[in-house]
XYZ file of C-alpha atoms in Angstrom:
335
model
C -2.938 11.070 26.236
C -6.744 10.497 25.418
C -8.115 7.929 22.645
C -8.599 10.823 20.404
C -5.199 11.835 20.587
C -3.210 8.789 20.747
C -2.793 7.139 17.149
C -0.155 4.563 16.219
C -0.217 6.375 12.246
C 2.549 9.334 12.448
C 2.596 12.012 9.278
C 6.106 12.722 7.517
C 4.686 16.481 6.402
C 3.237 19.526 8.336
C -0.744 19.025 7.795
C -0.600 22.817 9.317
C 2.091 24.228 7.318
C 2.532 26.680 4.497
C 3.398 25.560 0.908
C 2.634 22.483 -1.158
C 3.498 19.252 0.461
C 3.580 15.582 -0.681
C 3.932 13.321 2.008
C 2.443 10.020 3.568
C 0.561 8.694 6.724
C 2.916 5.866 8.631
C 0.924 3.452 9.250
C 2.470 0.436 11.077
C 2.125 -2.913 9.951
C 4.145 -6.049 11.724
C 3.875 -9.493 9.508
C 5.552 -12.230 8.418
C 7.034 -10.734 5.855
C 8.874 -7.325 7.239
C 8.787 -7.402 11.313
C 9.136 -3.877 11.524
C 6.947 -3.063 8.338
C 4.921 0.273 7.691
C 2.278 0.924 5.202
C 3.053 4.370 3.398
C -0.189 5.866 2.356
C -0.091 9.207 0.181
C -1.257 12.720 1.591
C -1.023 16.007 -0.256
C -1.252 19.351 2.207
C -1.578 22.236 -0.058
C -1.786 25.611 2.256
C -1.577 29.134 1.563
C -2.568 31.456 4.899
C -5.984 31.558 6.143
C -9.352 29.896 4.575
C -11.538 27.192 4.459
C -9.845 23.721 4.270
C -11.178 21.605 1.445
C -10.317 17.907 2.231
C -10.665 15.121 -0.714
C -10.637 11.279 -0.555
C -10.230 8.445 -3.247
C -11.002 4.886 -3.244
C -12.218 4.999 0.085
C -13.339 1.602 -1.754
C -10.515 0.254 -3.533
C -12.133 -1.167 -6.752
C -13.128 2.637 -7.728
C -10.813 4.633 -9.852
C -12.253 8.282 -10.717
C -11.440 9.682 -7.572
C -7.603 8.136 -7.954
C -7.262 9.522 -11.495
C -9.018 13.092 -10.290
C -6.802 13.201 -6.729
C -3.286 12.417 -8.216
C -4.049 14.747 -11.404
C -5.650 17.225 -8.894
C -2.037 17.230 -6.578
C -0.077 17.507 -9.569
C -1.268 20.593 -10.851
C -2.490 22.610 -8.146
C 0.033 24.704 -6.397
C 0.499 26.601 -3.096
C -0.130 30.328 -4.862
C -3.559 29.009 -6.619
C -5.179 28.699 -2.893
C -6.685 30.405 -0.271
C -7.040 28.408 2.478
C -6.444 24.725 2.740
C -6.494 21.533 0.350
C -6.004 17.854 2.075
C -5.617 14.929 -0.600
C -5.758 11.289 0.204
C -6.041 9.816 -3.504
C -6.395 6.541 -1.969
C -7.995 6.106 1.490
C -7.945 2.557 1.405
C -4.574 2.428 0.203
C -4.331 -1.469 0.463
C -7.423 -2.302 -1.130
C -6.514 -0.066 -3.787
C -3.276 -1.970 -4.245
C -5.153 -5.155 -4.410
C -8.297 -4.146 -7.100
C -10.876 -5.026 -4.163
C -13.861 -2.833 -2.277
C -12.501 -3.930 1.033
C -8.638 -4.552 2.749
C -6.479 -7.645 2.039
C -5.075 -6.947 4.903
C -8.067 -7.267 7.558
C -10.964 -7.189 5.219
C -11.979 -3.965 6.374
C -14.932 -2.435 4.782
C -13.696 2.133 5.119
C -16.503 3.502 4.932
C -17.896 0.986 7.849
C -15.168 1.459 9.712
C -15.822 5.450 11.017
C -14.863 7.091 13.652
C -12.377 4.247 13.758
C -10.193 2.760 16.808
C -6.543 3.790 17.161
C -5.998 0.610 18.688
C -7.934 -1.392 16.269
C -7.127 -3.700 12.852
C -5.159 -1.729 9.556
C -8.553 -0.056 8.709
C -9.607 0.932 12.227
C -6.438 3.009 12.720
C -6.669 4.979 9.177
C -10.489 5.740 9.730
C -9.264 6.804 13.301
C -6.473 9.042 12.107
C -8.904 10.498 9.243
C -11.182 11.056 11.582
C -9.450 13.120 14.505
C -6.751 14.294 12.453
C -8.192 15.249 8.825
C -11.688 15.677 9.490
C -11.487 17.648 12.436
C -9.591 20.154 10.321
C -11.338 20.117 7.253
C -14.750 22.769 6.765
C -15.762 20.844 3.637
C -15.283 17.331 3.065
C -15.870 15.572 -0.863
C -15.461 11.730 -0.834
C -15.320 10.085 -4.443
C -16.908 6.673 -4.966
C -17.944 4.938 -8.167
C -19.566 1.435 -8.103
C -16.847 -1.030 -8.085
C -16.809 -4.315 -9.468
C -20.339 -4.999 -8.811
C -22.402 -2.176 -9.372
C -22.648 1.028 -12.400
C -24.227 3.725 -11.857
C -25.200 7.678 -13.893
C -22.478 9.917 -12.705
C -24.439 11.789 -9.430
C -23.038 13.832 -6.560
C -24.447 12.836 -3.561
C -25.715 13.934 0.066
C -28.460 13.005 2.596
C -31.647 15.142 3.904
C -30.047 16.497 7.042
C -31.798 17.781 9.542
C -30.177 21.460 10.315
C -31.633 23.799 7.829
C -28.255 25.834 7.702
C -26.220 22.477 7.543
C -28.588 20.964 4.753
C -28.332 24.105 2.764
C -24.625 24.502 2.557
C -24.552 21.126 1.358
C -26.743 21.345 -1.004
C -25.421 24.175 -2.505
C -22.137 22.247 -2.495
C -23.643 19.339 -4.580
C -25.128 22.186 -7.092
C -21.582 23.107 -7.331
C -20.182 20.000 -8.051
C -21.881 19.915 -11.288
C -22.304 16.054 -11.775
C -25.041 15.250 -14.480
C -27.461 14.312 -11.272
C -27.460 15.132 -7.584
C -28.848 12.436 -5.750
C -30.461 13.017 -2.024
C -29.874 9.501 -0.795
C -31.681 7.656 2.200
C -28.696 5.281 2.994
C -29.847 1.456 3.641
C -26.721 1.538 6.345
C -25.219 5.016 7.637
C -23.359 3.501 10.331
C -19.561 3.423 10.302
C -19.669 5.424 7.517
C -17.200 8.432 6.440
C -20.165 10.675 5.504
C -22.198 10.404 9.404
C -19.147 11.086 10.838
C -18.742 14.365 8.594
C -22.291 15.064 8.622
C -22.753 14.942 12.633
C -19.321 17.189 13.475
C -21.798 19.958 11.584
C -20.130 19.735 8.275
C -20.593 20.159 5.023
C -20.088 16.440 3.117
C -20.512 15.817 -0.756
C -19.995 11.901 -1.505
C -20.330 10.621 -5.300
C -21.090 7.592 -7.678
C -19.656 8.241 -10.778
C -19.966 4.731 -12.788
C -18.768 1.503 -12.037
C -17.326 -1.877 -13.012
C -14.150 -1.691 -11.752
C -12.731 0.402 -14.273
C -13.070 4.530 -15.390
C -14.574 6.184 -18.384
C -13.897 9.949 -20.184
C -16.757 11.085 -19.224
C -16.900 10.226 -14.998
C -13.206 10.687 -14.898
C -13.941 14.563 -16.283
C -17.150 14.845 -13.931
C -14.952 13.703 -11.044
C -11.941 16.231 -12.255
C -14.719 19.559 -13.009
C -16.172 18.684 -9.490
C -13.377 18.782 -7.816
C -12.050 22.517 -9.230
C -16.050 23.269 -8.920
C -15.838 22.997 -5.354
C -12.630 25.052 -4.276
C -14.336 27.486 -6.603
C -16.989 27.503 -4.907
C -15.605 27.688 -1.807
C -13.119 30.385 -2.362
C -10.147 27.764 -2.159
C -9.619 28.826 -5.525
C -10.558 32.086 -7.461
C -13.180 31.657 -10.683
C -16.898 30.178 -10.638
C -17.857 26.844 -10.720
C -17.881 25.293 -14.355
C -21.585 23.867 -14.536
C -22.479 22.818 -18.108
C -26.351 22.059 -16.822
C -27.593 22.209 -13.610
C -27.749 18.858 -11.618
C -30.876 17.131 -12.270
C -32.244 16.548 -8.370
C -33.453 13.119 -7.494
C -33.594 11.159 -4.449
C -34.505 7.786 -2.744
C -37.207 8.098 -0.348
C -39.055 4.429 -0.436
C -37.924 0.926 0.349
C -39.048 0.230 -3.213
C -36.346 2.113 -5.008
C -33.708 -0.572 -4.148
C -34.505 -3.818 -6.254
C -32.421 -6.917 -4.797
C -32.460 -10.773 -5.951
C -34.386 -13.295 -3.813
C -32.586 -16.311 -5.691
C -29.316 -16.690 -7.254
C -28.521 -17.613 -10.935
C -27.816 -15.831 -14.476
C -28.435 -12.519 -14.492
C -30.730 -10.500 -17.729
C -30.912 -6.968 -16.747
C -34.029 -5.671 -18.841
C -33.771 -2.338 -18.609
C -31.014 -0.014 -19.022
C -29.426 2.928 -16.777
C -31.239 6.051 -17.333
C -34.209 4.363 -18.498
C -38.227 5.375 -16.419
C -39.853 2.639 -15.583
C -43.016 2.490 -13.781
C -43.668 0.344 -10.754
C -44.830 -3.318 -11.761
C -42.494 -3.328 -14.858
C -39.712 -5.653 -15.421
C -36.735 -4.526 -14.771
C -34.652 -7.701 -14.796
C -34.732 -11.416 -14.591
C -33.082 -14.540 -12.740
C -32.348 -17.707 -15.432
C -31.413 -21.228 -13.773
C -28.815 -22.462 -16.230
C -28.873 -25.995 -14.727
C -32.518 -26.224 -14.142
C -34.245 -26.066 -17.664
C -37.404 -26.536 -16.218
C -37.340 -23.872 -13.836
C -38.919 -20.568 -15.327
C -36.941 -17.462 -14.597
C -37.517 -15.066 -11.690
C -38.758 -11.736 -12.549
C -37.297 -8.633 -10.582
C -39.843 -6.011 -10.938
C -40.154 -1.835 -10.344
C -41.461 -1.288 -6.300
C -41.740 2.019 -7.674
C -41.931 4.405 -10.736
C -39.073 6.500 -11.977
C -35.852 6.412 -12.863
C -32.880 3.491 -13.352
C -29.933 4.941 -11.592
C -28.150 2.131 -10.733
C -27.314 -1.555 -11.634
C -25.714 -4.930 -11.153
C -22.932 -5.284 -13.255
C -21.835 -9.595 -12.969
C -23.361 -11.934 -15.221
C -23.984 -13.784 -12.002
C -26.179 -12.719 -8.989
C -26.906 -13.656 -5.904
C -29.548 -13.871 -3.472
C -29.442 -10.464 -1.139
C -27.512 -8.682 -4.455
C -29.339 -5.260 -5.228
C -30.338 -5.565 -8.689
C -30.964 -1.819 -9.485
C -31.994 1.207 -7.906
C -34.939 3.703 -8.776
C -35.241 6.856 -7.867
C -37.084 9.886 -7.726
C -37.327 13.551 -9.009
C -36.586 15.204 -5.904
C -38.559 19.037 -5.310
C -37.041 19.756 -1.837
């Protein structure tokens, strides 16, 4: 058996079958506390013939909710005679983080969406990214990954992709983050794409839609109902699912292309964000400052715009540290 073949995670349910099927990925896990222990982690295989095969993820960091509350809502409804093809759910891909509130594993303090293509030999995290990878992925024609901004970070509700280099490839996914419908689509130059669910997508030739849809550890109305229209949006427009994609305005395009967009803190201390999400600033401006609660003779630190545009993001704690992004600014993005 090869390294892409072997895994140590088995699957209770048919991921090839016909019908609706709620099952779970067996993923071993020997400790002090149950010598023969398993981790159960949800899967939903919804199948009707031949189609495209739509696969979703949640919580892929476990701190970030819409895509738990849009995935479990999303398997509860849909049924075997609504679709054409295929639908793979994993409401929570980092199923122990998830349990525990926090971005990354309790378990091995695996970061997911660092941990692609995975190792079926490897730690708790290793062997799920593994199994995703040659067992979900490699089925899957479109794949939608929903993120928010965790405990540390809020963001405006965007769809998001990267500037990929096949024409055909970076078209399809484009269109697919039109159809998402989220109030902004965001063409994002990552600061790290290693390791992450999204190259591993992106360089098997497929089509890969990520989002950030909020923050701060928690949900709200409004990203929980982008998260649950984008996900209909895109079997729609797939032909998963008959109807047209439910777009109340177009996405409004934007994109990262500059080292100045992303804003971090050179010192640590109380944080004053100045400027609010949404807001243009131009490059020079204040965008936030740095107070030294224990040094009152120290003047605060001033985080300033490296370029003009738009807030889209921000640090959420009332405490930073040094290395912490601050914000991000980005740009209206013309193709």
């Amino acid at each position: 058996m090869s390294d892409e073949e072997f895994s140590k995670i088995s699957c209770d349910i048919d991921l090839d079958g016909d019908g609706k099927q709620n099952g779970a990925m067996i993923i071993p896990w020997s400790r002090d506390e149950s010598s023969w222990g398993s981790i159960p982690m949800p899967i939903t295989v919804i199948r009707n013939g031949d189609g495209p095969t739509v696969l979703f993820t949640g919580a892929n960091h476990g701190d970030e909710y819409e895509g738990p509350v849009a995935l479990t809502k999303l398997r509860a409804s849909l049924e075997a005679e609504d679709v054409r093809g295929r639908v793979i759910i994993v409401p929570a891909l980092n199923l122990p983080a998830f349990r525990a509130g926090k971005r990354t594993s309790p378990i091995d303090g695996g970061n997911m969406n660092r941990a692609f293509p995975g190792d079926a030999r490897g730690t708790i995290t290793d062997m799920i990214a593994h199994f995703v990878t040659t067992r979900l992925i490699s089925r899957a024609d479109v794949v939608v990954d929903i993120h928010a901004g965790g405990r540390s970070m809020n963001l405006l509700p965007m769809s998001i992709i990267h500037d990929l280099p096949d024409e055909a490839q970076m078209a399809a996914t484009l269109a697919a983050l039109k159809a998402f419908g989220a109030p902004y689509g965001m063409i994002l130059t990552e600061l790290d794409a290693v390791g992450m669910i999204d190259t591993v997508v992106e360089e098997a030739g497929k089509v890969f839609v990520s989002t950030e849809l909020g923050g701060a550890a928690t949900s709200t109305v409004e990203t929980v109902a982008v998260a649950e229209r984008g996900v209909m949006n895109i079997l729609k427009h797939t032909g998963v699912v008959d109807g047209e994609p439910d777009i109340p305005e177009p996405s409004k395009l934007i994109h990262t292309p500059k080292g100045g967009c992303f804003v971090s803190a050179r010192t640590e201390g109380l944080f004053e964000i100045c400027r609010d999400l949404g807001e243009h600033v131009n490059e020079g401006d204040v965008i936030a400052r740095v107070h030294y609660l224990e040094e009152p003779d120290r003047a605060p630190t001033e985080l300033t715009a490296g370029v003009s545009g738009q807030i889209v993001c921000r640090h959420m704690p009332g405490l930073i540290n040094r290395g912490d992004c601050a914000a991000v600014i980005a740009e209206p993005w013309t193709g």
